[in-house]
Amino acid sequence: MENMFWIGILGALIALCFAYAQSRKVMSYSEGTPPMQKIAEAIRQGANAFLKRQYTSVLKFFIAMVIILALLAIAGLVSKFVPFAFLTGGCFSALAGFIGMKIATSANARTANAASESLNKGLRVAFSSGAVMGFTVVGLGLFDISLWFHLLKYVFRADSFTIGTTMVMFGMGASAMALFARVGGGIFTKAADVGADLVGKVEAGIPEDDHRNPAVIADNVGDNVGDVAGMGADLYESYVGAILATLALSTTAGYGWAGMFLPLAIAVVGVVSSVIGTFFIRTKEDADQKALLKTLRTGTYIAAILAAVIAAPLTYFIMSGKMGIYVAILCGLAAGCAIGYFTEYFTSETYKPTKKLADASETGPATVIIGGISLGLVSTSAPILIVSAAVLISFFAAGGAASFSQGLYGIAIAAVGMLSTLGITLATDAYGPVADNAGGIAQMADLDQKVRERTDALDSLGNTTAATGKGFAIGSAALTALALLVSYVDIASVKMTEAGKAVDLSLVNPTVLIGLFIGVMLVFVFSALTMSSVQSAAQSIVVEVRRQFREIAGIMEGKADPDYAACVDLCTRGALKEMVLPASLAVIVPIVAGLILGANGVVGLLCGTTVAGFAMAVFMSNSGGAWDNAKKFIESGYLNGKGSDEHKAAVIGDTIGDPFKDTSGPSLNILIKLVSTVSIVFASLIVKFSIL
Amino acid sequence: MENMFWIGILGALIALCFAYAQSRKVMSYSEGTPPMQKIAEAIRQGANAFLKRQYTSVLKFFIAMVIILALLAIAGLVSKFVPFAFLTGGCFSALAGFIGMKIATSANARTANAASESLNKGLRVAFSSGAVMGFTVVGLGLFDISLWFHLLKYVFRADSFTIGTTMVMFGMGASAMALFARVGGGIFTKAADVGADLVGKVEAGIPEDDHRNPAVIADNVGDNVGDVAGMGADLYESYVGAILATLALSTTAGYGWAGMFLPLAIAVVGVVSSVIGTFFIRTKEDADQKALLKTLRTGTYIAAILAAVIAAPLTYFIMSGKMGIYVAILCGLAAGCAIGYFTEYFTSETYKPTKKLADASETGPATVIIGGISLGLVSTSAPILIVSAAVLISFFAAGGAASFSQGLYGIAIAAVGMLSTLGITLATDAYGPVADNAGGIAQMADLDQKVRERTDALDSLGNTTAATGKGFAIGSAALTALALLVSYVDIASVKMTEAGKAVDLSLVNPTVLIGLFIGVMLVFVFSALTMSSVQSAAQSIVVEVRRQFREIAGIMEGKADPDYAACVDLCTRGALKEMVLPASLAVIVPIVAGLILGANGVVGLLCGTTVAGFAMAVFMSNSGGAWDNAKKFIESGYLNGKGSDEHKAAVIGDTIGDPFKDTSGPSLNILIKLVSTVSIVFASLIVKFSIL
């Protein structure tokens, strides 16, 4: 088994080549009429402005972190590879985000134009651009892992235990980058949204998505920033984190190289299955939204089933017949699908909860908000029970009753199973914002009614896939965080025993208990900060848009172009400034708490953050999603339709839901993984210098 | 030490006699003019209707529980005393609620009338009625504990360990009663409030608090139900729970009778200190709100300082010089005061957070709501850090580093310390709703402007003390829940070892981890259910009020009295019906989860519920309090004052805050204690029959 790891590189190449092929396909389409090209170009420019500024800011943070990590490496507190691995993780994550956003901003006008030929063509362009993102994330992730594995094994001749426990520290770079992408992106997109609406629609009285509004491009850029780049970085981190955690747990579980090879093999199987799945995504010309959804689902399910089928003999072969591990993999795959289903149930207007929420608008905004909060809180039960069942079954199926370490390995491999078909899952998610943008462009460029109907169908479908994608992202973040948690325990225990400190993770140990309290507190405070950041950042956009309206002559008559890049830059700066505090908290709290409470307390903190963060993320995402869809449902003619009191009440719910579902909720996904990776990297420091 | 426990009876008698004296004092005042008497009588009738109906419903539940407990006792799974103790706990808790509400509904008109003579007299009547409640709770609690202690020790000749572990099961009766009082009361008060406003103010166009509105009395009754009886039952449970948990931990900690006597002695010291403290509460005639607040604070602080001073030699004497335990007691006392301060900081309009929240109303309801949610989420940090510090210091000061059990004893005794001066703390809290009602009566009975100004000053002060009271209730619930948690671990460990099952409370044990997930989920779902209950119950009030306006001839002309009792009864029935589901969850979830996951999993569940429930309760109470005060701040003339767009936005925030702060938030206090007491009672059953 030991010499089979080149298969990881092969998988990476397959994924990247497929992504390249898909991007060629997208680029072969025309961007349509000159007005469409102009709009698309403006969005692209905005995206570039954003990326430039964001990466500059992040670079400073990365330089500072590399210096800190280098000092720790010199002091012997982390492996000497960590500073470099931190960089590659961050760079690959950033690269995945960059490529995903590049293609998304190239595909929006092309999707609109292709839809003018046929619905099927529109779907294929949008989906192909999503596939570029999905397979780039998977390919770069596999490549990063394989690269380091070969370097450590063949150049530095490390044994399996050292490789596992060293490489699990490599997740922090991707985590940190993901935090910037998700939190920054989340604040950006909602600040632009709110800012554009407040001045453009309310004050200046120009319609939504009007190209004279300097913030309109920032708004469109925001969709890509938050939903494409942010989601990509988030799942890149989950994907890499789950595989690395499994690598780290293999040796303790007694599986050595075989147990390290399995997650890689499963990942490669997932890549191949995902590629095959994409070929099943096509639709007839007269397809309605249900048929569109069905074809996307068909592709995803075929990939999942294929992966499940191939994984069986593979696991049998690699793990010498230990089929309990296969059960764990299946658990992960099934849990991913089930969470996706329940997210849709709670947030789609085709089901009872969101319909009931729409009804609550009849008695005003207060009842809509109470109803939405209740809905979100109740909706946490489904994913929590699903993840609980998956963890429990994986643990025991993998042999947890006889060997504790083998049970923990089962939990980690379940996370890998869930994420194995990420290529196609992420493709259907990243398809959403492209279709969304295409719809906007079709409207702005005043395309034919028939084309708009088609892009509307694509867009509406995108909302559904975006919601299930969010559920999947949260579920996989939780499982990955648990896998990282158990590897932290594995690593910290060794170090504590070496240092002569007692490992006591019992819940009645006060340091563990206090850690739990602090972990939950971190989730609450982090959510609050990301939410209020949106409000502050939006305020600066309002000022800038007002300034441009006042100072740029001819802007309202369409004679002069507004300075889109200025708004984008301001959003970026606002977002990056506002995210400093929450991001710092995510890094500083586990270290400071660890230095006071010790490594036992850190385990408490990680559990508190993971469990409360998971529940809070589901709550916020689902409340926000349901408010959004309840509003859309009313706009589609339910109750008294657009402009009615009911609609106004629903709009207030939606406005509150925006930072819930697009800023705080998704940012919590990163938080729960970042605290784990930070804790892993700083484990030696904490064990050595902690007070308790 | 062994024969000193009669002091508990003495303390109970002092408290009850003082309560009686205070009630005589209240009753010696006149109820004022005939209109005032009529209004007061209507509120009293309503309260009686509520109590009658509530106790009938609760009785059924109690009979069912006693049968179940009797069966468990016959099967040898609980002590044979448990069914009886369950009854006495429930009865004393109900009695405390009954007396508190009786006096509160007798004192409201008297307060208004006394205020017409002088501010000082008004303050003294209102405060005296609060003191009746405070000292009744303390007296009955001490009496119940002492009674059982003497019965077990002298009649059944049990040893100290048996007494401790048996008596800790007695908390469940009080917990169950408290759940009905708090959740039922919370739903009742907000359903009445919303129902009265929607039909009376909005549809019929009659002013707020108009006596023609059939629901107006229910609204006034609701204040007493939620804030007097509910708060009283809640704190009765915390008080008894903290003392019982300490009794249970004493023998394991090696302190035997001495360690069991200490909490009782501290409680009695607290009673005496509280009585003395009440004599310092008086004010000059020209006092403003600050001076009023100062005099209440002075009384509370003097009691706390007095208790702290007397406790020092007492602890030295009882615990043979182990002054670390004294430090733990001090920690509890200090934590209680600190949490009260921070609650005020986050919810009073005299501080920055609520002022900033009021500013957010300038940009509409959405920003007010986002701002309020952020504020509440951030505000969790202070009490969590305070409780964490108190737990940590208590544990180590009490000798946790050398003996784990002694450290746990320290945590429990800290809870006793915090609650020792409950007599006066609860007096200042229960004062609030009386002053509130007095203000209402002064307005309804059209009293002199000068009188109204005085009752307004008293009322406004009541809002502040109610907010700090809520903070104190949450903080003490958290500490008590932790004390109950560690006694559960103590008890379950013994039973598991007997049954040959492994005690493994490590956070990486999947059953513990899943328990944690389920515990957090319980908090989220429970919050959602209590919140949506208010909405459903309010709907039935709307229907009834409309019916009365339609069917009772002459009601609008003031010629016929509306059927107040019907509305009150409907509120009660609605509240009791709506609370079945959340209440059942609180009892069923720990038992079912325990039967699947085993006792280890239950510990995870208890921790998850306690930690998340604490954070959620603080969040909801503080968000709600801040919205309420931001609205009042605007009404007092800030921004554009009453009727402005800012005011309308703030009113929406306040409406959402109502179920937050008066239903879900306070109910969580009970939840976190009830799951512990339920788990303790069913420990044997779970250990014997659990799957894992």
Coordinates of C-alpha atoms in Angstrom, one line a residue, chain A residues 308-598:
Chain A
A308 CA -20.4 4.1 -2.7
V309 CA -20.2 1.1 -5.0
I310 CA -16.6 1.4 -5.9
A311 CA -15.6 2.2 -2.3
A312 CA -16.8 -1.3 -1.2
P313 CA -14.2 -3.5 -2.9
L314 CA -11.6 -0.8 -2.4
T315 CA -12.1 -0.6 1.3
Y316 CA -12.2 -4.4 1.5
F317 CA -8.9 -4.6 -0.4
I318 CA -7.0 -1.8 1.4
M319 CA -8.2 -2.4 4.9
S320 CA -8.0 -6.2 4.6
G321 CA -11.7 -6.9 4.9
K322 CA -12.5 -4.5 7.7
M323 CA -15.9 -3.6 6.2
G324 CA -17.0 -1.7 9.3
I325 CA -14.9 1.1 8.0
Y326 CA -17.0 1.0 4.8
V327 CA -20.1 1.4 6.8
A328 CA -18.6 4.6 8.3
I329 CA -17.9 5.9 4.7
L330 CA -21.5 5.1 3.8
C331 CA -22.7 6.9 6.9
G332 CA -20.9 10.1 5.8
L333 CA -22.2 9.9 2.3
A334 CA -25.8 9.3 3.5
A335 CA -25.6 12.0 6.2
G336 CA -24.5 14.6 3.5
C337 CA -27.5 13.8 1.4
A338 CA -29.9 13.8 4.4
I339 CA -28.8 17.2 5.7
G340 CA -29.2 18.6 2.2
Y341 CA -32.8 17.3 2.1
F342 CA -33.8 18.7 5.5
T343 CA -32.2 22.1 4.7
E344 CA -34.4 22.2 1.6
Y345 CA -37.4 21.1 3.7
F346 CA -37.0 23.9 6.2
T347 CA -36.2 26.7 3.7
S348 CA -38.1 26.0 0.5
E349 CA -41.5 27.5 0.0
T350 CA -42.7 24.2 -1.5
Y351 CA -42.8 22.8 2.1
K352 CA -44.9 23.7 5.1
P353 CA -42.5 25.6 7.4
T354 CA -41.7 28.4 4.9
K355 CA -45.4 28.6 3.8
K356 CA -46.4 29.0 7.5
L357 CA -43.7 31.7 7.8
A358 CA -45.2 33.5 4.9
D359 CA -48.6 33.4 6.6
A360 CA -47.1 35.0 9.7
S361 CA -46.6 38.2 7.6
E362 CA -50.3 38.8 7.8
T363 CA -49.9 40.0 11.4
G364 CA -46.8 42.2 10.7
P365 CA -43.1 42.2 10.8
A366 CA -42.8 41.1 14.5
T367 CA -44.6 37.8 13.9
V368 CA -42.5 37.1 10.8
I369 CA -39.4 37.6 12.7
I370 CA -40.5 35.5 15.7
G371 CA -41.7 32.9 13.3
G372 CA -38.4 32.9 11.4
I373 CA -36.3 32.6 14.5
S374 CA -38.5 29.7 15.8
L375 CA -38.2 28.0 12.4
G376 CA -34.4 28.3 12.4
L377 CA -34.1 27.1 16.0
V378 CA -36.3 24.1 15.4
S379 CA -34.6 23.2 12.2
T380 CA -31.3 22.5 14.1
S381 CA -32.8 19.3 15.3
A382 CA -32.6 17.4 12.0
P383 CA -28.9 18.0 11.1
I384 CA -27.9 17.5 14.8
L385 CA -29.7 14.2 15.0
I386 CA -28.2 13.2 11.6
V387 CA -24.7 14.1 12.5
S388 CA -25.1 12.4 15.9
A389 CA -26.3 9.2 14.3
A390 CA -23.5 9.3 11.7
V391 CA -20.9 9.8 14.4
L392 CA -22.3 7.1 16.6
I393 CA -22.7 4.5 13.9
S394 CA -19.3 5.3 12.3
F395 CA -17.6 5.0 15.7
F396 CA -19.1 1.6 16.5
A397 CA -19.0 0.2 13.0
A398 CA -15.4 1.0 12.8
G399 CA -14.7 -1.0 15.9
G400 CA -14.9 1.6 18.6
A401 CA -16.3 -0.8 21.2
A402 CA -13.1 -2.9 21.1
S403 CA -10.6 -0.2 20.1
F404 CA -11.3 3.4 20.9
S405 CA -8.7 4.7 18.4
Q406 CA -10.3 2.7 15.6
G407 CA -13.7 4.2 16.4
L408 CA -12.2 7.7 16.1
Y409 CA -10.7 6.7 12.8
G410 CA -14.2 5.7 11.8
I411 CA -15.5 9.2 12.6
A412 CA -12.8 10.8 10.5
I413 CA -13.3 8.5 7.5
A414 CA -17.0 9.3 7.6
A415 CA -16.1 12.9 7.0
V416 CA -14.0 11.9 4.1
G417 CA -17.0 9.9 2.8
M418 CA -19.3 12.8 3.0
L419 CA -16.8 15.0 1.1
S420 CA -15.7 12.5 -1.4
T421 CA -18.1 13.6 -4.2
L422 CA -17.4 17.3 -3.4
G423 CA -16.4 17.9 -7.1
I424 CA -20.0 17.6 -8.3
T425 CA -21.7 18.8 -5.1
L426 CA -19.7 22.0 -5.2
A427 CA -20.4 22.3 -8.9
T428 CA -24.2 22.4 -8.3
D429 CA -23.7 25.0 -5.5
A430 CA -21.3 27.3 -7.4
Y431 CA -23.7 27.1 -10.3
G432 CA -26.2 29.1 -8.3
P433 CA -24.5 32.6 -8.2
V434 CA -23.6 32.3 -11.9
A435 CA -27.2 31.7 -12.8
D436 CA -28.2 34.5 -10.4
N437 CA -25.8 36.9 -12.1
A438 CA -27.0 35.7 -15.5
G439 CA -30.5 36.6 -14.5
G440 CA -29.3 40.1 -13.5
I441 CA -27.5 40.7 -16.7
A442 CA -30.4 39.5 -18.8
Q443 CA -32.5 42.1 -17.0
M444 CA -30.0 44.9 -17.1
A445 CA -29.2 44.3 -20.8
D446 CA -33.0 44.2 -21.5
L447 CA -32.9 40.8 -23.3
D448 CA -36.0 39.1 -24.8
Q449 CA -38.8 38.1 -22.4
K450 CA -38.3 34.4 -23.4
V451 CA -34.6 34.6 -22.4
R452 CA -35.5 36.2 -19.1
E453 CA -38.0 33.4 -18.4
R454 CA -35.2 30.9 -19.0
T455 CA -32.7 32.7 -16.8
D456 CA -35.3 33.1 -14.2
A457 CA -35.8 29.3 -14.2
L458 CA -32.1 28.8 -13.9
D459 CA -31.8 31.4 -11.2
S460 CA -34.7 30.1 -9.1
L461 CA -33.1 26.6 -9.3
G462 CA -29.8 28.2 -8.1
N463 CA -31.5 29.4 -4.9
T464 CA -32.6 25.9 -4.1
T465 CA -29.2 24.4 -4.8
A466 CA -27.5 27.2 -2.8
A467 CA -29.6 26.4 0.2
T468 CA -28.9 22.7 0.1
G469 CA -25.2 23.5 -0.6
K470 CA -25.2 25.6 2.6
G471 CA -26.6 22.7 4.6
F472 CA -23.9 20.4 3.1
A473 CA -21.2 22.9 3.9
I474 CA -22.3 23.1 7.5
G475 CA -22.7 19.3 7.9
S476 CA -19.3 18.6 6.4
A477 CA -17.7 21.4 8.5
A478 CA -19.1 19.8 11.7
L479 CA -17.9 16.3 10.8
T480 CA -14.5 17.7 9.8
A481 CA -14.3 19.7 13.0
L482 CA -15.0 16.6 15.0
A483 CA -12.3 14.7 13.0
L484 CA -9.8 17.5 13.7
L485 CA -10.9 17.5 17.3
V486 CA -10.0 13.9 17.8
S487 CA -6.7 14.3 16.1
Y488 CA -6.0 17.2 18.4
V489 CA -6.7 15.0 21.4
D490 CA -4.4 12.4 19.9
I491 CA -1.6 14.9 19.5
A492 CA -2.0 16.8 22.7
S493 CA -2.2 13.6 24.8
V494 CA 1.2 12.5 23.6
K495 CA 2.7 15.9 24.3
M496 CA 1.0 16.1 27.7
T497 CA 2.2 12.7 28.7
E498 CA 5.7 13.7 27.7
A499 CA 5.5 16.9 29.7
G500 CA 4.2 14.9 32.7
K501 CA 0.8 16.6 32.7
A502 CA -2.4 14.6 33.3
V503 CA -4.8 14.1 30.4
D504 CA -8.2 14.5 31.9
L505 CA -11.0 15.3 29.4
S506 CA -13.8 14.4 31.8
L507 CA -16.6 16.9 31.7
V508 CA -16.4 17.3 35.5
N509 CA -12.9 18.6 35.2
P510 CA -13.5 22.3 35.8
T511 CA -10.9 23.3 33.1
V512 CA -12.8 21.2 30.6
L513 CA -16.1 22.6 31.7
I514 CA -14.9 26.2 31.6
G515 CA -13.4 25.5 28.2
L516 CA -16.9 24.4 27.1
F517 CA -18.4 27.7 28.4
I518 CA -15.7 29.8 26.6
G519 CA -16.3 27.8 23.4
V520 CA -20.0 28.5 23.4
M521 CA -19.3 32.2 24.3
L522 CA -16.9 32.4 21.3
V523 CA -19.7 31.3 19.0
F524 CA -22.2 33.8 20.4
V525 CA -19.7 36.7 20.3
F526 CA -18.4 35.8 16.9
S527 CA -21.9 35.7 15.5
A528 CA -22.7 39.1 16.9
L529 CA -19.5 40.7 15.6
T530 CA -20.0 39.4 12.1
M531 CA -23.6 40.6 12.1
S532 CA -22.9 44.1 13.3
S533 CA -19.9 44.3 10.9
V534 CA -22.4 44.2 8.0
Q535 CA -24.2 47.2 9.4
S536 CA -21.0 49.3 9.8
A537 CA -19.6 48.4 6.4
A538 CA -22.9 49.2 4.7
Q539 CA -22.8 52.7 6.2
S540 CA -19.5 53.5 4.4
I541 CA -21.0 52.4 1.1
V542 CA -24.0 54.7 1.6
V543 CA -21.6 57.7 2.0
E544 CA -19.6 56.8 -1.1
V545 CA -22.6 56.3 -3.4
R546 CA -24.0 59.6 -2.3
R547 CA -20.6 61.2 -3.0
Q548 CA -20.5 59.8 -6.5
F549 CA -24.0 60.9 -7.3
R550 CA -23.1 64.4 -6.2
E551 CA -19.6 64.8 -7.7
I552 CA -19.6 62.9 -11.0
A553 CA -21.4 65.0 -13.5
G554 CA -23.7 63.3 -15.9
I555 CA -23.9 60.1 -13.9
M556 CA -27.7 60.2 -13.6
E557 CA -28.2 60.8 -17.3
G558 CA -26.0 57.8 -18.2
K559 CA -23.4 60.1 -19.8
A560 CA -20.6 59.3 -17.4
D561 CA -19.7 56.0 -15.9
P562 CA -19.8 55.7 -12.2
D563 CA -16.6 54.7 -10.4
Y564 CA -17.5 51.0 -9.8
A565 CA -14.1 50.1 -8.6
A566 CA -14.2 52.7 -5.9
C567 CA -17.3 51.1 -4.4
V568 CA -15.8 47.7 -4.7
D569 CA -12.6 48.8 -3.1
L570 CA -14.6 50.5 -0.3
C571 CA -16.6 47.3 0.3
T572 CA -13.4 45.4 0.3
R573 CA -11.7 47.7 2.7
G574 CA -14.8 47.9 4.9
A575 CA -15.1 44.2 4.9
L576 CA -11.5 43.5 5.7
K577 CA -11.4 46.2 8.4
E578 CA -14.6 44.9 10.0
M579 CA -13.4 41.3 10.0
V580 CA -10.2 42.0 11.9
L581 CA -11.9 41.6 15.3
P582 CA -13.9 38.4 14.7
A583 CA -10.9 36.9 12.9
S584 CA -8.6 37.8 15.7
L585 CA -11.0 36.3 18.2
A586 CA -10.9 33.0 16.3
V587 CA -7.2 32.8 16.5
I588 CA -6.5 34.5 19.9
V589 CA -9.3 32.9 22.1
P590 CA -8.1 29.3 21.7
I591 CA -4.5 30.3 22.4
V592 CA -5.2 32.5 25.4
A593 CA -7.8 30.1 26.8
G594 CA -5.3 27.3 26.3
L595 CA -2.5 29.2 28.1
I596 CA -4.7 29.6 31.1
L597 CA -6.7 26.4 31.1
G598 CA -4.2 24.0 29.5

